[in-house]
Amino acid sequence: MQDNATEVTAAGIARLAGVGRAAVSNWRRRHADFPRPVGGTETSPSFALAEVESWLRKQGKLAEVPLRERVWQQLSGHPEGPVTALTHAGCLLLLIHDRPTVWLEVSAGSDERLSEMLPGALREVFTPRFGPESVMKPAPAVNPAPAVNTPDAVNTADIVHPAPPAADAHTPSGVHTHPALHLPTGPELLPSAPLLRGVAELAAELGARQTFEFLLGRHLDANPRQYTLTPADLAALMADLAGPARTVLDPACGTGALLRAAATRPDQELYAQDSAPELAALTTLRLALQTWSTVRGAVGDSLRADAHPRLRADAVLCHPPFNERNWGHDELAYDPRWEYGFPARTESELAWVQHALARLKDGGAGVLLMPPAAASRRSGRRIRADLLRRGALRAVIALPVGAAPPYNIPLHLWVLRRPEKAPAQPEVLLVDVGQFAGEGRGGPDWRPVREAVLDAWQAFGRPGRFAERPGLARALPVIALLDDDVDLAPARHLPPPTATDGAEQLTAVREHLGETLRLTADLTPPRADVAQPARWPLTTIGELARGGALMLRTGGNGGHARVPVLTDHDVLFGADPSGTLPESEEEAVLTEPGDVVVPVLGGGSVARVIDATTGGAALGRNLVLLRPDPAALDPWFLAGFLRGTANNRQASSYASTATRLDVRRLQLPRLPLDEQRRYGERFRALDEFERALRHAGRLGEQLVRGMYDGLTDGTVAPD
């Protein structure tokens, strides 16, 4: 199989050559010898990678295809699809990770020899890692359960089954589960041989684990609507709430974030199951590469076709699919897992809760991410009541908006404990950390969220009475919740404290506001003198970049280090870096003091000069960074002229519903450096005045809210 079989899109060509897609379109129009499409559609054609590479070299537009891009284009254009290619790549990387010398022997010779020898080499890795069933020929599925859009975590099989488990009380007749991974055959591997050689070369450069994370991350980024991801910070919090565990199950594992967070020791057993075969396979490989734990992955809908009916785990972590109506209500009516009541058709989440409890050993802990409606829907009140009475539900934690998809809803965490015996006076912990929602689009401020939740949870577990934290955490006797609604929403049982904690704090806010208003008055710009319109010679950002007067970079990559991310929302509203980006093998663009950052979406006239407190943050999506040469450009002069309304209007595109700014078209006057600095000082003073106005506005809102709350709850007198 030659590389000619690998196809690449126009976007892939642009990435290979380091240009924009518009440049590729121009090449197609202007060069008669540009490679002809070999696939795709009329509006989105694909081209042979080898032909494209040859043409780019001939034109002097490419000295050498970067190894990462070459491997990615081979994977994304694989004739059997990217998932198959990624699975084959993961199998090879596991072999390189566990037995690197074996690959050197297997890879010698032709592609045909490689594909013949590789299954035998993989067998020696698969058997100890995934169990003997992974090397057996897969049995055809009979009436497989419909796919469920599951999130991020990993699960596998409970006890090694040499064949798919027979139907039992947890598995409806005719529905079977299968191991997530099967040993690929030689004919299956032959089309992947060129890809596998490239993957091995990349692994020699990056390492086997990092190579798989890079390729998997690219695949997830390229298909964002197909996968529901669990953020790493949330996964870590859920694993901490569950506590140390030797056996961990995730029955809706998705891409494996939850089991990765829980895998801290080599002696652990990780069980993963997902209804989507590709996710189950990729997650099983991901866990095997990231940990030395025993990994058992299975394919199947955990509610309809439980792969682990005899498992009793130390911990269950799960981000289940929400609002599923077709979860098996009709065929599972007499399932023994419903110890706390048969869930209604609209209560799929309560089915997952009871599934988790059924897979826990006595005293084992479960943590599930839940939609807030599950805490208050009337159709689930009887099950909630029984969970409370028997001590199975230990805590309900309301997270800030933006903690996980769907990002516009404040999701809940339910902390479960399989009761060893009924508690004499059961209590439940209610926590609300919604106050830590971030101002930007990057999610909540996870450090205080984590500290507040874990501190309350650990205090709740100690002997003695739990000390209530006003507006944050409260331990309630179960009897206080057993009314007609059994409403467990923390916000309804934790009346928020006044915004400023009483009259004394209101006085402090008022004094601070007065100081800020006085400062704002001092910073008010002087009266503007009338002047004739200037007739400066103009240049553009694009010309300055080509001439070396500044460097232009675009954001969007997370890199290896976890650093704060500056988002477009942060730039627009003058906030501190608040975002996050997924880890990536591509280096993040880090800001430095003196950089100028410009949002490209939204149609606003905004530019922000990076100062010492913001420097070091990663550049987020939809942002462009300009790094001026101090000997040629003053940063405040640059930022000030970029904010001109007319300047932004002529550089913006209105071809779609969103206005997009072409930063290269923005204009600057050609002025000597001393004159630039004179303008820059005035622009800096305007920026300081603008920030003071924003701060005064926030203090004013805080004072007004505090007065309303204080007057209505009686903590502030009306006169």
mmCIF file of N, CA and C in Angstrom, residues 482-557:
data_model
loop_
_atom_site.group_PDB
_atom_site.id
_atom_site.type_symbol
_atom_site.label_atom_id
_atom_site.label_comp_id
_atom_site.label_asym_id
_atom_site.label_seq_id
_atom_site.Cartn_x
_atom_site.Cartn_y
_atom_site.Cartn_z
ATOM 1 N N LEU A 482 -37.504 14.801 53.551
ATOM 2 C CA LEU A 482 -38.490 13.807 53.130
ATOM 3 C C LEU A 482 -39.900 14.398 53.136
ATOM 4 N N ASP A 483 -40.118 15.394 52.275
ATOM 5 C CA ASP A 483 -41.454 15.961 52.115
ATOM 6 C C ASP A 483 -42.040 15.458 50.802
ATOM 7 N N ASP A 484 -43.061 16.122 50.298
ATOM 8 C CA ASP A 484 -43.710 15.657 49.076
ATOM 9 C C ASP A 484 -42.808 15.759 47.854
ATOM 10 N N ASP A 485 -41.817 16.653 47.878
ATOM 11 C CA ASP A 485 -40.981 16.870 46.697
ATOM 12 C C ASP A 485 -39.633 16.173 46.783
ATOM 13 N N VAL A 486 -39.101 15.991 47.985
ATOM 14 C CA VAL A 486 -37.744 15.453 48.176
ATOM 15 C C VAL A 486 -36.773 16.193 47.248
ATOM 16 N N ASP A 487 -36.794 17.505 47.354
ATOM 17 C CA ASP A 487 -35.977 18.362 46.495
ATOM 18 C C ASP A 487 -34.578 18.458 47.093
ATOM 19 N N LEU A 488 -33.576 18.014 46.340
ATOM 20 C CA LEU A 488 -32.203 17.982 46.831
ATOM 21 C C LEU A 488 -31.337 19.090 46.253
ATOM 22 N N ALA A 489 -31.916 20.045 45.531
ATOM 23 C CA ALA A 489 -31.124 21.128 44.957
ATOM 24 C C ALA A 489 -30.493 21.945 46.080
ATOM 25 N N PRO A 490 -29.161 22.009 46.182
ATOM 26 C CA PRO A 490 -28.531 22.719 47.303
ATOM 27 C C PRO A 490 -28.970 24.170 47.429
ATOM 28 N N ALA A 491 -29.184 24.849 46.318
ATOM 29 C CA ALA A 491 -29.533 26.273 46.384
ATOM 30 C C ALA A 491 -30.811 26.510 47.173
ATOM 31 N N ARG A 492 -31.730 25.520 47.191
ATOM 32 C CA ARG A 492 -33.002 25.705 47.896
ATOM 33 C C ARG A 492 -32.858 25.518 49.399
ATOM 34 N N HIS A 493 -31.757 24.935 49.833
ATOM 35 C CA HIS A 493 -31.551 24.700 51.263
ATOM 36 C C HIS A 493 -30.386 25.509 51.828
ATOM 37 N N LEU A 494 -29.737 26.275 50.977
ATOM 38 C CA LEU A 494 -28.622 27.123 51.400
ATOM 39 C C LEU A 494 -28.918 28.553 50.979
ATOM 40 N N PRO A 495 -29.761 29.266 51.719
ATOM 41 C CA PRO A 495 -30.015 30.665 51.344
ATOM 42 C C PRO A 495 -28.701 31.431 51.295
ATOM 43 N N PRO A 496 -28.425 32.084 50.173
ATOM 44 C CA PRO A 496 -27.133 32.768 50.055
ATOM 45 C C PRO A 496 -27.015 33.887 51.064
ATOM 46 N N PRO A 497 -25.824 34.082 51.621
ATOM 47 C CA PRO A 497 -25.640 35.226 52.522
ATOM 48 C C PRO A 497 -25.745 36.515 51.740
ATOM 49 N N THR A 498 -25.931 37.608 52.442
ATOM 50 C CA THR A 498 -25.972 38.886 51.744
ATOM 51 C C THR A 498 -24.670 39.062 50.988
ATOM 52 N N ALA A 499 -24.753 39.766 49.891
ATOM 53 C CA ALA A 499 -23.603 39.860 48.986
ATOM 54 C C ALA A 499 -22.367 40.389 49.677
ATOM 55 N N THR A 500 -22.524 41.171 50.738
ATOM 56 C CA THR A 500 -21.365 41.763 51.408
ATOM 57 C C THR A 500 -21.324 41.433 52.892
ATOM 58 N N ASP A 501 -22.103 40.429 53.337
ATOM 59 C CA ASP A 501 -22.064 39.958 54.719
ATOM 60 C C ASP A 501 -22.346 41.056 55.739
ATOM 61 N N GLY A 502 -23.404 41.836 55.511
ATOM 62 C CA GLY A 502 -23.856 42.760 56.538
ATOM 63 C C GLY A 502 -23.454 44.194 56.332
ATOM 64 N N ALA A 503 -23.926 45.023 57.288
ATOM 65 C CA ALA A 503 -23.771 46.470 57.161
ATOM 66 C C ALA A 503 -22.304 46.890 57.179
ATOM 67 N N GLU A 504 -21.444 46.202 57.970
ATOM 68 C CA GLU A 504 -20.051 46.609 58.035
ATOM 69 C C GLU A 504 -19.366 46.460 56.686
ATOM 70 N N GLN A 505 -19.625 45.350 56.039
ATOM 71 C CA GLN A 505 -19.028 45.152 54.726
ATOM 72 C C GLN A 505 -19.612 46.121 53.706
ATOM 73 N N LEU A 506 -20.891 46.413 53.812
ATOM 74 C CA LEU A 506 -21.486 47.400 52.910
ATOM 75 C C LEU A 506 -20.800 48.752 53.072
ATOM 76 N N THR A 507 -20.486 49.119 54.293
ATOM 77 C CA THR A 507 -19.792 50.382 54.528
ATOM 78 C C THR A 507 -18.414 50.372 53.864
ATOM 79 N N ALA A 508 -17.717 49.240 53.968
ATOM 80 C CA ALA A 508 -16.393 49.138 53.344
ATOM 81 C C ALA A 508 -16.491 49.238 51.823
ATOM 82 N N VAL A 509 -17.505 48.592 51.245
ATOM 83 C CA VAL A 509 -17.687 48.670 49.797
ATOM 84 C C VAL A 509 -17.994 50.104 49.378
ATOM 85 N N ARG A 510 -18.834 50.783 50.174
ATOM 86 C CA ARG A 510 -19.193 52.166 49.833
ATOM 87 C C ARG A 510 -17.948 53.062 49.862
ATOM 88 N N GLU A 511 -17.089 52.881 50.868
ATOM 89 C CA GLU A 511 -15.878 53.684 50.946
ATOM 90 C C GLU A 511 -14.940 53.390 49.774
ATOM 91 N N HIS A 512 -14.816 52.112 49.424
ATOM 92 C CA HIS A 512 -13.974 51.728 48.287
ATOM 93 C C HIS A 512 -14.518 52.330 46.996
ATOM 94 N N LEU A 513 -15.831 52.309 46.847
ATOM 95 C CA LEU A 513 -16.451 52.896 45.659
ATOM 96 C C LEU A 513 -16.154 54.396 45.595
ATOM 97 N N GLY A 514 -16.258 55.086 46.761
ATOM 98 C CA GLY A 514 -15.968 56.515 46.770
ATOM 99 C C GLY A 514 -14.543 56.811 46.333
ATOM 100 N N GLU A 515 -13.570 56.011 46.833
ATOM 101 C CA GLU A 515 -12.179 56.197 46.430
ATOM 102 C C GLU A 515 -12.005 55.974 44.932
ATOM 103 N N THR A 516 -12.670 54.953 44.416
ATOM 104 C CA THR A 516 -12.540 54.650 42.992
ATOM 105 C C THR A 516 -13.159 55.746 42.138
ATOM 106 N N LEU A 517 -14.291 56.280 42.575
ATOM 107 C CA LEU A 517 -14.920 57.361 41.810
ATOM 108 C C LEU A 517 -14.040 58.603 41.811
ATOM 109 N N ARG A 518 -13.391 58.896 42.947
ATOM 110 C CA ARG A 518 -12.480 60.039 42.978
ATOM 111 C C ARG A 518 -11.291 59.819 42.043
ATOM 112 N N LEU A 519 -10.765 58.586 42.030
ATOM 113 C CA LEU A 519 -9.676 58.273 41.114
ATOM 114 C C LEU A 519 -10.128 58.401 39.668
ATOM 115 N N THR A 520 -11.343 57.937 39.387
ATOM 116 C CA THR A 520 -11.873 58.036 38.030
ATOM 117 C C THR A 520 -11.983 59.489 37.597
ATOM 118 N N ALA A 521 -12.436 60.339 38.520
ATOM 119 C CA ALA A 521 -12.534 61.760 38.182
ATOM 120 C C ALA A 521 -11.157 62.336 37.873
ATOM 121 N N ASP A 522 -10.128 61.936 38.656
ATOM 122 C CA ASP A 522 -8.778 62.436 38.401
ATOM 123 C C ASP A 522 -8.229 61.949 37.063
ATOM 124 N N LEU A 523 -8.662 60.755 36.663
ATOM 125 C CA LEU A 523 -8.158 60.173 35.409
ATOM 126 C C LEU A 523 -8.964 60.614 34.190
ATOM 127 N N THR A 524 -10.033 61.334 34.384
ATOM 128 C CA THR A 524 -10.846 61.768 33.245
ATOM 129 C C THR A 524 -9.979 62.540 32.257
ATOM 130 N N PRO A 525 -10.019 62.187 30.975
ATOM 131 C CA PRO A 525 -9.160 62.862 29.993
ATOM 132 C C PRO A 525 -9.435 64.362 29.941
ATOM 133 N N PRO A 526 -8.400 65.149 29.702
ATOM 134 C CA PRO A 526 -8.604 66.595 29.587
ATOM 135 C C PRO A 526 -9.431 66.943 28.356
ATOM 136 N N ARG A 527 -9.861 68.206 28.316
ATOM 137 C CA ARG A 527 -10.670 68.662 27.183
ATOM 138 C C ARG A 527 -9.891 68.467 25.887
ATOM 139 N N ALA A 528 -10.567 67.935 24.877
ATOM 140 C CA ALA A 528 -9.918 67.681 23.595
ATOM 141 C C ALA A 528 -9.833 68.967 22.784
ATOM 142 N N ASP A 529 -8.620 69.297 22.327
ATOM 143 C CA ASP A 529 -8.433 70.472 21.478
ATOM 144 C C ASP A 529 -8.789 70.125 20.042
ATOM 145 N N VAL A 530 -9.388 71.081 19.360
ATOM 146 C CA VAL A 530 -9.747 70.887 17.957
ATOM 147 C C VAL A 530 -8.485 70.919 17.109
ATOM 148 N N ALA A 531 -8.380 69.976 16.185
ATOM 149 C CA ALA A 531 -7.216 69.919 15.292
ATOM 150 C C ALA A 531 -7.666 69.489 13.909
ATOM 151 N N GLN A 532 -6.856 69.835 12.903
ATOM 152 C CA GLN A 532 -7.146 69.421 11.542
ATOM 153 C C GLN A 532 -6.851 67.927 11.382
ATOM 154 N N PRO A 533 -7.672 67.203 10.591
ATOM 155 C CA PRO A 533 -7.386 65.778 10.371
ATOM 156 C C PRO A 533 -5.967 65.569 9.857
ATOM 157 N N ALA A 534 -5.280 64.587 10.458
ATOM 158 C CA ALA A 534 -3.894 64.314 10.067
ATOM 159 C C ALA A 534 -3.851 63.558 8.746
ATOM 160 N N ARG A 535 -2.823 63.805 7.975
ATOM 161 C CA ARG A 535 -2.615 63.117 6.696
ATOM 162 C C ARG A 535 -1.310 62.330 6.769
ATOM 163 N N TRP A 536 -1.309 61.279 7.589
ATOM 164 C CA TRP A 536 -0.098 60.496 7.757
ATOM 165 C C TRP A 536 0.065 59.482 6.623
ATOM 166 N N PRO A 537 1.291 59.117 6.301
ATOM 167 C CA PRO A 537 1.483 57.930 5.451
ATOM 168 C C PRO A 537 1.146 56.686 6.278
ATOM 169 N N LEU A 538 0.436 55.740 5.675
ATOM 170 C CA LEU A 538 -0.063 54.577 6.413
ATOM 171 C C LEU A 538 0.660 53.308 5.993
ATOM 172 N N THR A 539 0.691 52.385 6.913
ATOM 173 C CA THR A 539 1.152 51.032 6.633
ATOM 174 C C THR A 539 0.162 50.066 7.270
ATOM 175 N N THR A 540 0.290 48.778 6.996
ATOM 176 C CA THR A 540 -0.611 47.772 7.561
ATOM 177 C C THR A 540 0.159 46.830 8.476
ATOM 178 N N ILE A 541 -0.586 46.132 9.324
ATOM 179 C CA ILE A 541 0.026 45.133 10.210
ATOM 180 C C ILE A 541 0.730 44.060 9.383
ATOM 181 N N GLY A 542 0.118 43.660 8.271
ATOM 182 C CA GLY A 542 0.745 42.653 7.424
ATOM 183 C C GLY A 542 2.098 43.103 6.904
ATOM 184 N N GLU A 543 2.193 44.381 6.464
ATOM 185 C CA GLU A 543 3.463 44.895 5.969
ATOM 186 C C GLU A 543 4.500 44.970 7.088
ATOM 187 N N LEU A 544 4.072 45.392 8.279
ATOM 188 C CA LEU A 544 4.995 45.459 9.412
ATOM 189 C C LEU A 544 5.501 44.068 9.797
ATOM 190 N N ALA A 545 4.621 43.060 9.725
ATOM 191 C CA ALA A 545 5.041 41.690 10.042
ATOM 192 C C ALA A 545 6.047 41.178 9.025
ATOM 193 N N ARG A 546 5.792 41.461 7.739
ATOM 194 C CA ARG A 546 6.731 41.012 6.707
ATOM 195 C C ARG A 546 8.072 41.719 6.834
ATOM 196 N N GLY A 547 8.049 42.971 7.298
ATOM 197 C CA GLY A 547 9.287 43.726 7.445
ATOM 198 C C GLY A 547 10.032 43.461 8.742
ATOM 199 N N GLY A 548 9.468 42.651 9.639
ATOM 200 C CA GLY A 548 10.138 42.306 10.881
ATOM 201 C C GLY A 548 9.929 43.288 12.019
ATOM 202 N N ALA A 549 9.042 44.295 11.824
ATOM 203 C CA ALA A 549 8.790 45.255 12.893
ATOM 204 C C ALA A 549 7.946 44.648 14.010
ATOM 205 N N LEU A 550 7.231 43.586 13.706
ATOM 206 C CA LEU A 550 6.471 42.871 14.732
ATOM 207 C C LEU A 550 6.294 41.427 14.312
ATOM 208 N N MET A 551 5.985 40.585 15.294
ATOM 209 C CA MET A 551 5.702 39.173 15.043
ATOM 210 C C MET A 551 4.213 38.941 15.281
ATOM 211 N N LEU A 552 3.580 38.174 14.417
ATOM 212 C CA LEU A 552 2.146 37.905 14.507
ATOM 213 C C LEU A 552 1.937 36.425 14.765
ATOM 214 N N ARG A 553 1.157 36.099 15.817
ATOM 215 C CA ARG A 553 0.853 34.705 16.149
ATOM 216 C C ARG A 553 -0.632 34.573 16.451
ATOM 217 N N THR A 554 -1.206 33.401 16.188
ATOM 218 C CA THR A 554 -2.596 33.110 16.539
ATOM 219 C C THR A 554 -2.633 32.076 17.653
ATOM 220 N N GLY A 555 -3.665 32.139 18.511
ATOM 221 C CA GLY A 555 -3.754 31.252 19.659
ATOM 222 C C GLY A 555 -4.635 30.050 19.402
ATOM 223 N N GLY A 556 -4.711 29.157 20.431
ATOM 224 C CA GLY A 556 -5.627 28.026 20.355
ATOM 225 C C GLY A 556 -5.044 26.698 20.752
ATOM 226 N N ASN A 557 -3.712 26.605 20.985
ATOM 227 C CA ASN A 557 -3.111 25.342 21.382
ATOM 228 C C ASN A 557 -2.777 25.355 22.871
#
